[in-house]
GROMACS .gro file of C-alpha atoms in nm:
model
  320
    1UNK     CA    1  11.257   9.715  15.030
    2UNK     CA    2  11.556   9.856  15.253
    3UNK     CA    3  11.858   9.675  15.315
    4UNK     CA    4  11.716   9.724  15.652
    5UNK     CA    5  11.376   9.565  15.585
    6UNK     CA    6  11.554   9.283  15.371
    7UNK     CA    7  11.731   9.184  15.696
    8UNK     CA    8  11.439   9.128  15.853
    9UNK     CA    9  11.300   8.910  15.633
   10UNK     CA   10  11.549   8.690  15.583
   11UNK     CA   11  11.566   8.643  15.972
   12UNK     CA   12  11.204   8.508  15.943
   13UNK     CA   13  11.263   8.301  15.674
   14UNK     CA   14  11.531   8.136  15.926
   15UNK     CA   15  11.256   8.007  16.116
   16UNK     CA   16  10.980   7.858  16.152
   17UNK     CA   17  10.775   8.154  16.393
   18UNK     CA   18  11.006   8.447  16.545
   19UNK     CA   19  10.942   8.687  16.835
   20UNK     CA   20  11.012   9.054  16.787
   21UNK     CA   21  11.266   9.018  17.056
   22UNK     CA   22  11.451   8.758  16.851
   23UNK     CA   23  11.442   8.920  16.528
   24UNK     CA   24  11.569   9.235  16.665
   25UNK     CA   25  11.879   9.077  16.803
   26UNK     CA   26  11.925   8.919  16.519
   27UNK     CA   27  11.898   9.237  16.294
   28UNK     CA   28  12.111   9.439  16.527
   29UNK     CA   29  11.824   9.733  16.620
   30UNK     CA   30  11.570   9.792  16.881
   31UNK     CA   31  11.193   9.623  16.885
   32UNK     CA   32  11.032   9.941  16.790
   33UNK     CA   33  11.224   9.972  16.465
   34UNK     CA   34  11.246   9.611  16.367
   35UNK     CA   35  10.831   9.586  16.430
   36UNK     CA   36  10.787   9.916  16.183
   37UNK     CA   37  10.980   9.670  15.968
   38UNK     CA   38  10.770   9.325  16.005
   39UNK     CA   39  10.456   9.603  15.920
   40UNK     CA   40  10.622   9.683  15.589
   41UNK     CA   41  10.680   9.362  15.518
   42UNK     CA   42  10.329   9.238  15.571
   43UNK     CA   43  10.172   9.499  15.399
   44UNK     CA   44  10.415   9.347  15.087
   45UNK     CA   45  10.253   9.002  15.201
   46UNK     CA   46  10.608   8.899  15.239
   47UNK     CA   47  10.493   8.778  15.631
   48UNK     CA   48  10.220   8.793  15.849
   49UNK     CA   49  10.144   8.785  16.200
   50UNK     CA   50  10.066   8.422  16.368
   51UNK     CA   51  10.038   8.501  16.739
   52UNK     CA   52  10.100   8.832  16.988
   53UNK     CA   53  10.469   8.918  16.904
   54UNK     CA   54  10.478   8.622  16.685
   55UNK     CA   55  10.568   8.649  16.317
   56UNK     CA   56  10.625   8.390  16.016
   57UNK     CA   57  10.704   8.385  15.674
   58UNK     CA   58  10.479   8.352  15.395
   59UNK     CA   59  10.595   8.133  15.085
   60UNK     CA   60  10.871   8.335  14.936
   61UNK     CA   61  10.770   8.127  14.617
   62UNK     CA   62  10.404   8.281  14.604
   63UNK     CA   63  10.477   8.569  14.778
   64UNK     CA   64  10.731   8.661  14.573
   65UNK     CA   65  10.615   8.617  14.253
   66UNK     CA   66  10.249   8.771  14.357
   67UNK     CA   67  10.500   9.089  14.452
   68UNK     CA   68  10.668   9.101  14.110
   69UNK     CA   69  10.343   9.052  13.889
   70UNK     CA   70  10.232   9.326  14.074
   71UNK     CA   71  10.533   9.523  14.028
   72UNK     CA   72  10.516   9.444  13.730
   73UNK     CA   73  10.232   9.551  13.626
   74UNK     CA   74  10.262   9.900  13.796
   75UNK     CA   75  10.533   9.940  13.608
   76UNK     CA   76  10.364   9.868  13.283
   77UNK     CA   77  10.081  10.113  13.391
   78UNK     CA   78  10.353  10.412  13.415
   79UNK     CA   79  10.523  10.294  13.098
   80UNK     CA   80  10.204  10.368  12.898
   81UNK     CA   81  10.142  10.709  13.090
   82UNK     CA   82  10.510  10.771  13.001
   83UNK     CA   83  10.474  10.700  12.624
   84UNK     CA   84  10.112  10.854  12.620
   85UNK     CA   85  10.299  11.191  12.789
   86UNK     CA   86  10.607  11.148  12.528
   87UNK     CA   87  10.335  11.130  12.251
   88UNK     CA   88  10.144  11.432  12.342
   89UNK     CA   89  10.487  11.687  12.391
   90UNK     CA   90  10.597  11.548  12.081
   91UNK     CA   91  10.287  11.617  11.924
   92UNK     CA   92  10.282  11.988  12.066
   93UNK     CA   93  10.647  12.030  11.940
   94UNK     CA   94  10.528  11.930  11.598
   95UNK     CA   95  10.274  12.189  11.600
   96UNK     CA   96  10.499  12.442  11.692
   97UNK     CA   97  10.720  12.358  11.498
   98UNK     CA   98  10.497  12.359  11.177
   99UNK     CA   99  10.360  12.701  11.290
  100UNK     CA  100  10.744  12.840  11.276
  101UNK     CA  101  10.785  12.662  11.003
  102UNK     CA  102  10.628  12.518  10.778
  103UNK     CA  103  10.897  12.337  10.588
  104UNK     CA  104  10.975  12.132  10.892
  105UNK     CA  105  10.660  11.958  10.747
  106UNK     CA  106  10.889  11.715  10.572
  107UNK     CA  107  11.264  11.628  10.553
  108UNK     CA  108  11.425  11.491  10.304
  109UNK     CA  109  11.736  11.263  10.315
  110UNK     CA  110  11.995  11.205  10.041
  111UNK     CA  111  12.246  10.879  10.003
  112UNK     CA  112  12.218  10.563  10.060
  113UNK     CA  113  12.418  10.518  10.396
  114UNK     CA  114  12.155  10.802  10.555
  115UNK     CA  115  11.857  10.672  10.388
  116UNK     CA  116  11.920  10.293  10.528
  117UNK     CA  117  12.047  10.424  10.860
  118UNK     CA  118  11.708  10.591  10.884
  119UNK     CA  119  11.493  10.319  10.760
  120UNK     CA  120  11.620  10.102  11.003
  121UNK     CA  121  11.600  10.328  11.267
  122UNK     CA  122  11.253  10.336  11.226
  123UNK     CA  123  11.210  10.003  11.176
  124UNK     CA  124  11.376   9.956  11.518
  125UNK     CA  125  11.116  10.200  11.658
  126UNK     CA  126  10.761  10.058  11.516
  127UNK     CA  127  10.536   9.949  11.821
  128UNK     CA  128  10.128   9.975  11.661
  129UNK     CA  129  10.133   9.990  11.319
  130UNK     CA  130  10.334   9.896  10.974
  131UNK     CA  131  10.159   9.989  10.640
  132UNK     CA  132  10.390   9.959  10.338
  133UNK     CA  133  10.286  10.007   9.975
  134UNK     CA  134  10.527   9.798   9.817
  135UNK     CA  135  10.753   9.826   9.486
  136UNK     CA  136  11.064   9.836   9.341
  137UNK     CA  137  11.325   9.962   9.353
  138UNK     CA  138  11.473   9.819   9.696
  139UNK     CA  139  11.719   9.924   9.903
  140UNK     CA  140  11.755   9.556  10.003
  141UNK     CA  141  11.858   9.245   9.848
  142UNK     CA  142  11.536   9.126   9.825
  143UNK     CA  143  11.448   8.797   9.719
  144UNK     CA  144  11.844   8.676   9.891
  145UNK     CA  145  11.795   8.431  10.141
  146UNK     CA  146  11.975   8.627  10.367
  147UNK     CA  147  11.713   8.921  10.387
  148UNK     CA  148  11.394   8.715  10.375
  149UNK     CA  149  11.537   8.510  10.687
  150UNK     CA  150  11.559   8.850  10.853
  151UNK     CA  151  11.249   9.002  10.702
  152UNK     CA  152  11.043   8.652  10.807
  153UNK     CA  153  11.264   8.713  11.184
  154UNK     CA  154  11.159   9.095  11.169
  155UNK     CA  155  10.872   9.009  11.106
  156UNK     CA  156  10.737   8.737  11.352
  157UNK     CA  157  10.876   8.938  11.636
  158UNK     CA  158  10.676   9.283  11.579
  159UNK     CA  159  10.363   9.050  11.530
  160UNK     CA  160  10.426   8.886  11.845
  161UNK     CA  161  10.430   9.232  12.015
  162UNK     CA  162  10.057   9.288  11.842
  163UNK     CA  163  10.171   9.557  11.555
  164UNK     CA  164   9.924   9.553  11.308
  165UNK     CA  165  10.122   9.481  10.937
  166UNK     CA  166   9.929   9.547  10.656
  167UNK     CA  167  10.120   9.531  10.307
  168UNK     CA  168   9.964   9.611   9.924
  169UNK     CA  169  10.236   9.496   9.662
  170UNK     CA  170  10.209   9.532   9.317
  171UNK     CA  171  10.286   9.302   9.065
  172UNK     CA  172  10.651   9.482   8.967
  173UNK     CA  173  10.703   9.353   9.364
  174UNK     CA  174  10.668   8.974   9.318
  175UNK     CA  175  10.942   9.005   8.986
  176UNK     CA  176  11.253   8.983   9.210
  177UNK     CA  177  11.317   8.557   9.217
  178UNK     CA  178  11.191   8.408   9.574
  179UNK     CA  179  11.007   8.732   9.643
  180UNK     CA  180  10.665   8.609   9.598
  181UNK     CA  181  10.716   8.323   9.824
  182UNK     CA  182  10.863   8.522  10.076
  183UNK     CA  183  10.587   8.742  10.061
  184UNK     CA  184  10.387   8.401  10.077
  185UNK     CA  185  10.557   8.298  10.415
  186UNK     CA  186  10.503   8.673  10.559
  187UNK     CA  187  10.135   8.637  10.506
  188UNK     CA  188  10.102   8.245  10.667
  189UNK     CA  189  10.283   8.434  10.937
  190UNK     CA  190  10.014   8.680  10.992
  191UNK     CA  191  10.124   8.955  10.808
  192UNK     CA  192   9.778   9.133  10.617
  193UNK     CA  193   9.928   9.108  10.248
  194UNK     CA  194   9.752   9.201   9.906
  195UNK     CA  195   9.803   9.261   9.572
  196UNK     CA  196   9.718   9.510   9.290
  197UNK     CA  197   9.815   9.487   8.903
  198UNK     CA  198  10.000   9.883   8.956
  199UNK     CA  199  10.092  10.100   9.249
  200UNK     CA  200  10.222  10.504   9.161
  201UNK     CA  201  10.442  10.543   9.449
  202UNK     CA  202  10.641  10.334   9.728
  203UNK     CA  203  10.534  10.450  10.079
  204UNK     CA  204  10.587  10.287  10.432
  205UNK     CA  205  10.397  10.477  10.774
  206UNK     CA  206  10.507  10.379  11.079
  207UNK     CA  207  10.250  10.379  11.403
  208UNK     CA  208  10.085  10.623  11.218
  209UNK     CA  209  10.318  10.911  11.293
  210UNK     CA  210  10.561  10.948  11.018
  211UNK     CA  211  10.602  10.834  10.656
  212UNK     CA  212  10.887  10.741  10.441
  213UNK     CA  213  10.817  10.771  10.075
  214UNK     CA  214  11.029  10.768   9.762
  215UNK     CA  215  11.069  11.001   9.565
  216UNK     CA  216  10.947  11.065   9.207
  217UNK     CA  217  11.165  10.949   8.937
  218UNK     CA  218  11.242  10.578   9.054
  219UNK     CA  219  11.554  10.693   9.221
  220UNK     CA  220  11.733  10.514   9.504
  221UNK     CA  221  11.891  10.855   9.587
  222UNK     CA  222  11.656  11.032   9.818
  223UNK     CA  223  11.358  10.975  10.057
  224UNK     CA  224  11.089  11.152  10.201
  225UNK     CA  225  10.983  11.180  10.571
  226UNK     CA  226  10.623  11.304  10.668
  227UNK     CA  227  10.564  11.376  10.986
  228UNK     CA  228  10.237  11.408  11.141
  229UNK     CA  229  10.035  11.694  10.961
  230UNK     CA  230   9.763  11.744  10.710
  231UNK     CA  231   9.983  11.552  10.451
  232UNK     CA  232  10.044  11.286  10.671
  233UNK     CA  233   9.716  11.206  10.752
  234UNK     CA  234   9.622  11.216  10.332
  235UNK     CA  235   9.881  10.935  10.265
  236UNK     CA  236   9.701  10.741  10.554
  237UNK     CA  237   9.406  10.762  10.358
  238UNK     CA  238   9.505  10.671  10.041
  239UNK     CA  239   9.683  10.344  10.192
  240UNK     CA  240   9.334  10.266  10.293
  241UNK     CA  241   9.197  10.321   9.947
  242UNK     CA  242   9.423  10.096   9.749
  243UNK     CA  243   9.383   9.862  10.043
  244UNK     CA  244   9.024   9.868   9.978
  245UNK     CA  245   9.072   9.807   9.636
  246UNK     CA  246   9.393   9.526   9.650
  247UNK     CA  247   9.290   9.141   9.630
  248UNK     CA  248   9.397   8.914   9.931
  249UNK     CA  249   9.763   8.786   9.827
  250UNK     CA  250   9.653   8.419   9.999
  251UNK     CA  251   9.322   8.276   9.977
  252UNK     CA  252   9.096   8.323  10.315
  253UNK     CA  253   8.855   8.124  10.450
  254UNK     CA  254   8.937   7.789  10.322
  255UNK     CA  255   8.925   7.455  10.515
  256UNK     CA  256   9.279   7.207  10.522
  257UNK     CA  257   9.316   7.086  10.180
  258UNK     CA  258   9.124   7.320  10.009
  259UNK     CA  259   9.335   7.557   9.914
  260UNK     CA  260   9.621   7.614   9.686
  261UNK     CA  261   9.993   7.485   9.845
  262UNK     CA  262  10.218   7.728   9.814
  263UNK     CA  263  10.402   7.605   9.508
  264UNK     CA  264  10.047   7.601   9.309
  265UNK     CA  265   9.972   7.962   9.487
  266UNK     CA  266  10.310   8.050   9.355
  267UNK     CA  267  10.240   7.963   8.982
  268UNK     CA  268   9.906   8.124   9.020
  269UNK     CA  269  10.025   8.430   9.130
  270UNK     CA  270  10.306   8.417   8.802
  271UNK     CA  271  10.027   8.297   8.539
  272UNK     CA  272   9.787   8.564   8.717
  273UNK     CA  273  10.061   8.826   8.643
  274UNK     CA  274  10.108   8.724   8.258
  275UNK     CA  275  10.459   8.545   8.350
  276UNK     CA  276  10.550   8.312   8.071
  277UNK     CA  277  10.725   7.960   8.094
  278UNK     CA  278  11.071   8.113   8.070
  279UNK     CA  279  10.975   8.410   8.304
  280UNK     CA  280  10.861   8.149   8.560
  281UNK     CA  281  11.184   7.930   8.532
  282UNK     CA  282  11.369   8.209   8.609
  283UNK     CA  283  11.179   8.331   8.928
  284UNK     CA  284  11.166   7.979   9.050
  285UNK     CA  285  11.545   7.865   8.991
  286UNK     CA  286  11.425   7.571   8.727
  287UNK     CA  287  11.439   7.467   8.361
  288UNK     CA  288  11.201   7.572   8.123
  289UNK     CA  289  11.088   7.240   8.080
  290UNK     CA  290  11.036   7.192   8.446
  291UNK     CA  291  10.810   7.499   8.500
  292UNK     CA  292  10.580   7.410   8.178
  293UNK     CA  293  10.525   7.065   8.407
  294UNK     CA  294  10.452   7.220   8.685
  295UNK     CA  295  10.198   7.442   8.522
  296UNK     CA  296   9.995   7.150   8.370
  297UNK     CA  297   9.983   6.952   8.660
  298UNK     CA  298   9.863   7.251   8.863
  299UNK     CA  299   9.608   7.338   8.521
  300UNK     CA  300   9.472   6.920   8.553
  301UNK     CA  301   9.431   7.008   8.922
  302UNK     CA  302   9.145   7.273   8.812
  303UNK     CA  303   9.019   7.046   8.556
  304UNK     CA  304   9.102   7.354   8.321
  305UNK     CA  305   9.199   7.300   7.895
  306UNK     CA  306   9.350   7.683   7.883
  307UNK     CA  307   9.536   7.873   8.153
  308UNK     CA  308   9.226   8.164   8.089
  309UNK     CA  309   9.039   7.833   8.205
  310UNK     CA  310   9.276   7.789   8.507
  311UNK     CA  311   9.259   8.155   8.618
  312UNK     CA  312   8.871   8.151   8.584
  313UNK     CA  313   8.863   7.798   8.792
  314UNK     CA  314   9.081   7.966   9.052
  315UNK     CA  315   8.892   8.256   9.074
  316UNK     CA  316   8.566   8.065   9.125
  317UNK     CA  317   8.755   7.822   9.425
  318UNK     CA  318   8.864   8.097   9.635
  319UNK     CA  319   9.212   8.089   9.544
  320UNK     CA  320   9.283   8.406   9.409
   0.00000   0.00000   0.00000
């Protein structure tokens, strides 16, 4: 809308009906331009005609609002052509690139101020998709309460923009204390979480166009990127095969009171790991003494003599 235009409209919102003649006085210009103007504005179904040379205002309130949803969603519409355009030239820069060459396949990045400036770049960037395979070691304090409040923040907000998480930890990932029950939290949040005794390599792909993977050795020194290519697509596979193969970290479809609570899906998760009493103190923040209760209270809870028993009851309820 012109400033023009705007000063139209706001004389008709002055009154109740207005003549052309009127307006145009008020707005300072002729009757020819100031009825081009009243057009405009009705074809925004900001007024409408009432009577010959007669114009009125609709509801600013409904008017209004019907303008901006439409703007609105215009403006989403050329949004997604933008990012759909931005895709493909990146993707054709890729290709040439890779033709040129070839090592432009993968970078790799060196220190730890790079590789976390990096990580969180991308994790900045992620609008479809977050697959991680999961193990140590971290770049993060994981397990502080610090990072899980920001991982459990992180995390609620990219769900709430529909990306699709999907994480497979291994049991070296639930050693860290409070990192099981963060992980815990992540899935009753809606995160896709599962589990798997051993995992060869740590691995995170982002909307399905690059991946960050650390390298060999264990080191926190170096990472990995894979951009899209023949290699990227084989890592998407094999996320998909160990997610085939990974156990649900939480039990699905059971009623209210049928499951687990968390503290029982906690020590389930230890015992179902090998975890001993002291091992379990330590990852919950209690006394020996303390965890070995909490064990055979949650072993009389599955009517089980052994903790084989208990594992084997579990199994059979759905809760691991």
């Amino acid at each position: 809308m012109s400033a023009f235009d705007e000063s139209v409209y706001r004389a008709v919102l002055a009154g109740p009906q207005s003549a052309v003649r009127d307006l145009a006085e008020s707005a300072g210009a002729g009757a020819a331009r100031t009825g081009q103007a009243l057009r405009r504005l009705a074809g925004l179904g900001l007024v409408r005609r009432v009577g010959r040379g007669q114009w009125e205002a609709v509801s600013p309130r409904s008017a209004l609002s019907a303008l901006l949803n439409r703007r609105r969603s215009e403006a989403e519409t050329v949004f997604a052509g933008v990012e759909t355009a931005f895709a493909d030239l990146h993707r054709l820069h890729r290709a040439g690139q890779l033709r040129s060459d070839p090592g432009a396949l993968v970078e790799v990045l060196t220190g730890r101020e790079v590789m976390t400036r990096k990580i969180e770049e991308l994790s900045r960037s992620v609008t479809t998709h977050l697959w991680t395979l999961d193990k140590p070691p971290y770049l993060e304090p994981v397990g502080q309460p610090h990072f899980n409040e920001w991982e459990t923040a992180t995390t609620r907000e990219w769900l709430e923009r529909g990306v699709d998480i999907r994480g497979v930890y291994c049991l070296e990932s639930i050693e860290p204390p409070g990192r099981l029950e963060t992980l815990l939290n992540l899935a009753a949040l809606g995160e896709q979480s599962r589990l798997l005794p051993h995992l060869p390599f740590k691995a995170r792909i982002v909307d399905r166009r690059v991946a960050v993977v650390l390298l060999a050795g264990g080191s926190q020194d170096s990472i990995v990127l894979v951009h899209p290519s023949g290699l990227l697509d084989g890592l998407m596979e094999l996320f998909e095969a160990y997610w085939e193969r990974a156990e649900p970290l939480c039990p699905e479809g059971l009623g209210p009171g049928e499951g687990p609570s968390q503290e029982e899906m906690v020590l389930l998760r230890l015992l179902h790991a090998g975890f001993k009493d002291q091992a379990i103190a330590r990852h919950l923040g209690v006394s020996v003494r303390t965890a070995t209760r909490r064990v055979a209270s949650l072993m009389r809870r599955l009517d089980a003599g052994t903790r084989f028993q208990a594992g084997a009851k579990a199994r059979e309820r759905g809760w691991v």
